[in-house]
PDB file of C-alpha atoms in Angstrom:
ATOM      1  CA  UNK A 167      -2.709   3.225 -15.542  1.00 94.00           C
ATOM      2  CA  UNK A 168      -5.380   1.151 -15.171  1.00 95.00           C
ATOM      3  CA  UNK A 169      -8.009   1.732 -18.861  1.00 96.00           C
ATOM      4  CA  UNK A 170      -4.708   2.237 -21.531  1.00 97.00           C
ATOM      5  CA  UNK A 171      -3.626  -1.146 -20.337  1.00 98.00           C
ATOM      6  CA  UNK A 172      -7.183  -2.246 -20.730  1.00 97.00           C
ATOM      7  CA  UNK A 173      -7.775  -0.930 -24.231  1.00 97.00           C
ATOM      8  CA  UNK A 174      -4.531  -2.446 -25.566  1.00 97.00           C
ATOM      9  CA  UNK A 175      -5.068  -5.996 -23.720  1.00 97.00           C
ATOM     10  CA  UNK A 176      -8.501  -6.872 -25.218  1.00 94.00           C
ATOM     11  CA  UNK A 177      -7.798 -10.563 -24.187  1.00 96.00           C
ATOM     12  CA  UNK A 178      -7.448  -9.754 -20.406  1.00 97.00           C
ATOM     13  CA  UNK A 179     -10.311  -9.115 -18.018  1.00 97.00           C
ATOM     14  CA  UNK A 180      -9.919  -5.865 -15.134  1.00 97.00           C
ATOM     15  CA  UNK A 181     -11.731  -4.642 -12.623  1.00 96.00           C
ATOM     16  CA  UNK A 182     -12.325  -1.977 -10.412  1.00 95.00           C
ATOM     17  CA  UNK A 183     -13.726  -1.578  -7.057  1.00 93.00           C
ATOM     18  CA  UNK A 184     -14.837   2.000  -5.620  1.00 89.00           C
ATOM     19  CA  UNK A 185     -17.170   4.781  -5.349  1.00 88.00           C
ATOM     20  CA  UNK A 186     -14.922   7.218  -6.114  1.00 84.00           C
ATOM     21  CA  UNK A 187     -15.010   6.998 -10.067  1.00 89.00           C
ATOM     22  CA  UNK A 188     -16.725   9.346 -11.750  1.00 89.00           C
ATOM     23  CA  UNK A 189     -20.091   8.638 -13.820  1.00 88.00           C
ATOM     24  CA  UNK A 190     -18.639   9.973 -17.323  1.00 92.00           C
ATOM     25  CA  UNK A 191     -15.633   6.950 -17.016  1.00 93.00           C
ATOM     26  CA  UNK A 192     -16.120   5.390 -20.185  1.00 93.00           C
ATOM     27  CA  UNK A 193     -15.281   1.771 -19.119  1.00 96.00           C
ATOM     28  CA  UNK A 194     -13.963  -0.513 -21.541  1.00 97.00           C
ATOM     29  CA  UNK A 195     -16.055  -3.563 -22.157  1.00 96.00           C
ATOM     30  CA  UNK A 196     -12.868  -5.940 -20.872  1.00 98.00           C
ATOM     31  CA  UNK A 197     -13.411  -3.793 -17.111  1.00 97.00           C
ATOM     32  CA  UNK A 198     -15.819  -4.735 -14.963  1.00 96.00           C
ATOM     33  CA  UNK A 199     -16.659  -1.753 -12.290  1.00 96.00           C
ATOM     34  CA  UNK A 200     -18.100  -2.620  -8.820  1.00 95.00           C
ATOM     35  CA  UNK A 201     -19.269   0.725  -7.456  1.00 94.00           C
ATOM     36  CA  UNK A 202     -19.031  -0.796  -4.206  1.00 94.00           C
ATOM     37  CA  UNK A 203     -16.621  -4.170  -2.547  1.00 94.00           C
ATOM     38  CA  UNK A 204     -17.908  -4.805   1.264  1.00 95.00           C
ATOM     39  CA  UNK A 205     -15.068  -5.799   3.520  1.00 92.00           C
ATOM     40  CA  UNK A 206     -16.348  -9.135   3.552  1.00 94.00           C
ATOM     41  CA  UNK A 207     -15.841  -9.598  -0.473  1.00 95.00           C
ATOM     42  CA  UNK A 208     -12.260  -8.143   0.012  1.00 93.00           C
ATOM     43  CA  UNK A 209     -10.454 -11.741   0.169  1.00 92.00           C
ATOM     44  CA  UNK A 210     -12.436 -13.242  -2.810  1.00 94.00           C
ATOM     45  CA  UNK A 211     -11.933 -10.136  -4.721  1.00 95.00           C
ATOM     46  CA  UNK A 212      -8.135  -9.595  -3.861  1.00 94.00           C
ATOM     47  CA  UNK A 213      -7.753 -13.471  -4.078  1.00 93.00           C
ATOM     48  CA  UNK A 214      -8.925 -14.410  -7.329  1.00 94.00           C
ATOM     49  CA  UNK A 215      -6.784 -11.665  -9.244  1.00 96.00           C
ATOM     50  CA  UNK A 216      -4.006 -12.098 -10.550  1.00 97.00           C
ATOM     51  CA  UNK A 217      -2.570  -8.315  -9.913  1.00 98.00           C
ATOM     52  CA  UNK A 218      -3.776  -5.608  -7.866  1.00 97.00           C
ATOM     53  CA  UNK A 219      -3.187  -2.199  -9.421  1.00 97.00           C
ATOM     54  CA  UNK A 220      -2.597   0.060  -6.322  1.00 93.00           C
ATOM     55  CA  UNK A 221      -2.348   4.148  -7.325  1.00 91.00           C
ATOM     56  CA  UNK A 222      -2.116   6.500  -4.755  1.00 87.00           C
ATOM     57  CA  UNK A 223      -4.357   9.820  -4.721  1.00 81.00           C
ATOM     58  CA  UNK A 224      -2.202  13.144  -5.382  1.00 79.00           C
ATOM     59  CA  UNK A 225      -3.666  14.545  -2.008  1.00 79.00           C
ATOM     60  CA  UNK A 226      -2.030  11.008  -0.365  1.00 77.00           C
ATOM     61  CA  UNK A 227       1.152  11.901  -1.409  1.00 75.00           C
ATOM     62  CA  UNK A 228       0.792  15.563  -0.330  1.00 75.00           C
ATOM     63  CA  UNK A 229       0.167  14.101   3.142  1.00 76.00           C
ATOM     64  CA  UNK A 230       3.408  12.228   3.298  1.00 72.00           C
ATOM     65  CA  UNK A 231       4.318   8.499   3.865  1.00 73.00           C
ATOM     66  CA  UNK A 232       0.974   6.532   4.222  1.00 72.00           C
ATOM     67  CA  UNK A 233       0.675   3.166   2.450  1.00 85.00           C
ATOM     68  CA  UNK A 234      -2.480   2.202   1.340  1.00 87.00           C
ATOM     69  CA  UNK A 235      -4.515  -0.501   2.583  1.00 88.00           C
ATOM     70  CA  UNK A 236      -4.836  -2.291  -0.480  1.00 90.00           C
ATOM     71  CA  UNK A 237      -1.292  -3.054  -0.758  1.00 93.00           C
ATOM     72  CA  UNK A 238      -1.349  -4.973   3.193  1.00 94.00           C
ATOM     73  CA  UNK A 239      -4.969  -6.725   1.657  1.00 94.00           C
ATOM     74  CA  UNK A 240      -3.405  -8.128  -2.029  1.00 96.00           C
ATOM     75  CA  UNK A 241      -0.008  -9.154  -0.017  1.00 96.00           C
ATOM     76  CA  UNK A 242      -2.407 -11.536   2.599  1.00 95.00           C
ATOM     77  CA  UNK A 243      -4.087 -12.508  -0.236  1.00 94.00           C
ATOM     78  CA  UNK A 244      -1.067 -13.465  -2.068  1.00 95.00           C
ATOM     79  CA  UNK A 245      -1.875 -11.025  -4.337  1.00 97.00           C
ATOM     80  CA  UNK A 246       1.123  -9.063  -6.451  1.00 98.00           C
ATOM     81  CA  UNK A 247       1.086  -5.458  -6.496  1.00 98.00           C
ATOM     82  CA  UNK A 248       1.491  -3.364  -9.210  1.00 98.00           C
ATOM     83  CA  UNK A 249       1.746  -0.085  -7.972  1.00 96.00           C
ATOM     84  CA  UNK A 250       3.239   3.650  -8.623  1.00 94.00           C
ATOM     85  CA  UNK A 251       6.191   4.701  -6.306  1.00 92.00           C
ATOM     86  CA  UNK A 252       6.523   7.353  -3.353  1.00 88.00           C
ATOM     87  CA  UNK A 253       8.314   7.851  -1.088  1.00 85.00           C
ATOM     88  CA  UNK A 254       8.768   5.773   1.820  1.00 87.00           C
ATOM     89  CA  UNK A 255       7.722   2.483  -0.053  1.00 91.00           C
ATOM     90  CA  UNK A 256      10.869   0.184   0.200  1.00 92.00           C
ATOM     91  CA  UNK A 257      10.122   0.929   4.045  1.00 91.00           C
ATOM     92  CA  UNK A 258       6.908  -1.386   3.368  1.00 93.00           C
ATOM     93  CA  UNK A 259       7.641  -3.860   0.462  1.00 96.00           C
ATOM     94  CA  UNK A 260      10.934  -3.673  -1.626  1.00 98.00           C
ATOM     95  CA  UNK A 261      10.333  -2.636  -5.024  1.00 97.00           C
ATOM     96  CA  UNK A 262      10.958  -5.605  -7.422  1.00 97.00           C
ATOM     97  CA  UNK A 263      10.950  -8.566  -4.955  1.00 98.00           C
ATOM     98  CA  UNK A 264       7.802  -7.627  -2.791  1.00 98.00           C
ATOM     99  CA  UNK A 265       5.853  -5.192  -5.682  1.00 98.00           C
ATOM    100  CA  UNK A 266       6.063  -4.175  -8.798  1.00 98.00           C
ATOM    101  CA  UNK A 267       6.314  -0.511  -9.306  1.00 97.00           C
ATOM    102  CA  UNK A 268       4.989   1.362 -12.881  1.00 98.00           C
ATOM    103  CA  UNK A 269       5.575   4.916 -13.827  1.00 96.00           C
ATOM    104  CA  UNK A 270       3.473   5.031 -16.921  1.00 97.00           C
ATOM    105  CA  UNK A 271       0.993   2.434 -18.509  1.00 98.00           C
ATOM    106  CA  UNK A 272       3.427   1.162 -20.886  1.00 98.00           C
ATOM    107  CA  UNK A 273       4.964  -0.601 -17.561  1.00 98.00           C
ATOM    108  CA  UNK A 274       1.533  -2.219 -16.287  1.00 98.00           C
ATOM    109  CA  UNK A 275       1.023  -3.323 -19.882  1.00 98.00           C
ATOM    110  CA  UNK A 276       4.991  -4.920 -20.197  1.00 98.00           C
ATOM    111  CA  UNK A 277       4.243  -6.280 -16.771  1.00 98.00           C
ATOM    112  CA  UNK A 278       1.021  -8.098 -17.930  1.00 98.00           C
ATOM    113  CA  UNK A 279       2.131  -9.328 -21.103  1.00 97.00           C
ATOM    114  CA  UNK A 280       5.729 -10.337 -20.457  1.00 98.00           C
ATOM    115  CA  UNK A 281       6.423 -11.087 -16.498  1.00 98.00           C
ATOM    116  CA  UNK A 282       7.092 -15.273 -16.111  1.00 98.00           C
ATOM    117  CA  UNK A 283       4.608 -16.963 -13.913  1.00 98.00           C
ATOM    118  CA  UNK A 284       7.160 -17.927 -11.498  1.00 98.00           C
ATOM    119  CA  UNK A 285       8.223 -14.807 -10.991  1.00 98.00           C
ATOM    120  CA  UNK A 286       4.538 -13.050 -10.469  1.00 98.00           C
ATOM    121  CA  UNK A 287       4.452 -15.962  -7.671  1.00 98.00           C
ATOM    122  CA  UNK A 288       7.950 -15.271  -6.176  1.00 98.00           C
ATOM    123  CA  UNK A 289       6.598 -11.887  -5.663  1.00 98.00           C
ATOM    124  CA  UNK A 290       3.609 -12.210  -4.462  1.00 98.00           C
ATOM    125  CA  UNK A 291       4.785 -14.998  -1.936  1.00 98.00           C
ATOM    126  CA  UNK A 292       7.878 -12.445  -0.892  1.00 98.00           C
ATOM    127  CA  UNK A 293       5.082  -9.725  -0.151  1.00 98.00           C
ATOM    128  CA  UNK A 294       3.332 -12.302   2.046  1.00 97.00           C
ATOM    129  CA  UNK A 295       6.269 -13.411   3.562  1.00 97.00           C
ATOM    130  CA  UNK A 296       6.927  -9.617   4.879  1.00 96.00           C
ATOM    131  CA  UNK A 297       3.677  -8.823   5.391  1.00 96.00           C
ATOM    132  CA  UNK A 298       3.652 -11.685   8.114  1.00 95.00           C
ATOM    133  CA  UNK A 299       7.121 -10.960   9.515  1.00 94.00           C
ATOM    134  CA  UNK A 300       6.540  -6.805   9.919  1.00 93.00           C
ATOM    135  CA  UNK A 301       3.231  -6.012   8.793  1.00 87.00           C
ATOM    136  CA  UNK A 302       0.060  -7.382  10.932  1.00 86.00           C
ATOM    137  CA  UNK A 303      -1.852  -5.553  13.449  1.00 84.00           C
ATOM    138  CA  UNK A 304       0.135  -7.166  16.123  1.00 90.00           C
ATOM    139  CA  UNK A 305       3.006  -5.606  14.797  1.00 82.00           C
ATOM    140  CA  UNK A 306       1.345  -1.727  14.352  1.00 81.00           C
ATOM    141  CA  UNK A 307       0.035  -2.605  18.239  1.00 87.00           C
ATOM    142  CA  UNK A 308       4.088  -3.308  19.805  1.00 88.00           C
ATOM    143  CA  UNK A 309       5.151  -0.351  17.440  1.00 83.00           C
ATOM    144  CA  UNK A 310       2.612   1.902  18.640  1.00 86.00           C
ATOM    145  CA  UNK A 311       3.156   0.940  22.413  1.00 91.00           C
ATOM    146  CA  UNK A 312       7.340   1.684  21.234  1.00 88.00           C
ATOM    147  CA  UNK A 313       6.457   5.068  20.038  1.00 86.00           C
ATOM    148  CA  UNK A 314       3.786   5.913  23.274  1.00 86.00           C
ATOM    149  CA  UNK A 315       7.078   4.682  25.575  1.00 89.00           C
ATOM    150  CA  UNK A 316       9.576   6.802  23.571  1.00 90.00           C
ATOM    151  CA  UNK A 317       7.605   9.637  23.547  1.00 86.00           C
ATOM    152  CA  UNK A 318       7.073   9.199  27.597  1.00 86.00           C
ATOM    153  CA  UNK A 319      10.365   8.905  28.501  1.00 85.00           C
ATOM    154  CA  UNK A 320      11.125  12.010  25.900  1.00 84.00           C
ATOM    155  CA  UNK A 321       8.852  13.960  28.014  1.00 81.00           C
ATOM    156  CA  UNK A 322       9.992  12.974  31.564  1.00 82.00           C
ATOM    157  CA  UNK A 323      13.507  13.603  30.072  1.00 80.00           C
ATOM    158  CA  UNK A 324      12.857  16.935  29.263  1.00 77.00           C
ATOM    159  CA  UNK A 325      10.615  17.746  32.491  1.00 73.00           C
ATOM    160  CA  UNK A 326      13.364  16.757  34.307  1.00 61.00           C
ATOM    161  CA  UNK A 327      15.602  19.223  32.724  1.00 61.00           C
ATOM    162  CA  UNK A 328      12.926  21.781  32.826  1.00 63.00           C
ATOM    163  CA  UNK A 329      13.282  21.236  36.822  1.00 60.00           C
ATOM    164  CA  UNK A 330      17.139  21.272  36.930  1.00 58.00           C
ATOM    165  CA  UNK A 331      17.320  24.663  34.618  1.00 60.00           C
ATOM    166  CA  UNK A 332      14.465  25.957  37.341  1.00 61.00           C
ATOM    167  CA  UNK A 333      16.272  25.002  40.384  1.00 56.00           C
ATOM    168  CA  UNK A 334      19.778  26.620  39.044  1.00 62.00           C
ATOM    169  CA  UNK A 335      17.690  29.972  38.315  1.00 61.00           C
ATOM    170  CA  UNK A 336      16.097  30.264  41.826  1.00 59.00           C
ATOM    171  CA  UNK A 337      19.577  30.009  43.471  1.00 59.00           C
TER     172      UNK A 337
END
């Protein structure tokens, strides 16, 4: 997804950020690999692209639902995603107005050559826009303190009927 769209796009510049690349990748000379990106290089990184190609690991999507924290990073940076689909996505950004979603690399290279400037703007402003509005770690804090108050009042719901069902046997 990421070196076909290289190799065909010799006039565009890529890189990619992470340990997790093998030694035998064969980068093209238009890719610039940074084995590693401290946290503190994230915003100039993220901010001074003009896509961030986000693929999610085949054990990731054997886990279920979990968004990766690149996509939260590009958004704040205003940032547009590219990114493969799974399930649970238009929960985070919708597909087409807050990311861009490829299957194959023929889509990341149409995206690249052909998607207007306005519209690689609109998106990446949209993403930021919903990022701020659902996203933030204020946000994951009141949802998490919703789910701890659910799952508390689930439980003394349930005690309680464990009691009831209890005091009906010992009559």
């Amino acid at each position: 997804m990421l070196l076909a769209p290289a190799r065909l796009l010799h006039d565009h510049s890529f890189a990619v950020a992470g340990p997790k690349y093998p030694e035998s990748v064969a980068w093209p000379t238009n890719v610039a690999y940074i084995p590693h990106l401290p946290p503190t290089a994230h915003a100039f990184f993220y901010g001074s692209q003009r896509y961030a190609l986000n693929l999610t690991r085949s054990d990731m999507k054997m886990l279920g639902f979990s968004p990766s924290v690149r996509l939260f990073e590009a958004a704040a940076f205003g940032t547009p995603v590219i990114s493969d689909n799974w399930p649970g996505m238009e929960t985070v950004f919708t597909p087409g107005k807050e990311i861009l979603i490829a299957a194959e690399p023929r889509d990341v290279v149409q995206i690249l050559r052909d998607l207007p400037e306005d519209r690689r703007l609109g998106i990446a402003a949209s993403a930021r826009a919903r990022l701020l509005k659902e996203h933030t770690p204020d946000h994951r804090a009141h949802q998490l303190e919703n789910y701890y108050q659910e799952a508390l009042a689930h439980r003394q719901a349930h005690k309680g009927a464990r009691h009831a069902i209890e005091f009906e046997e010992a009559k």
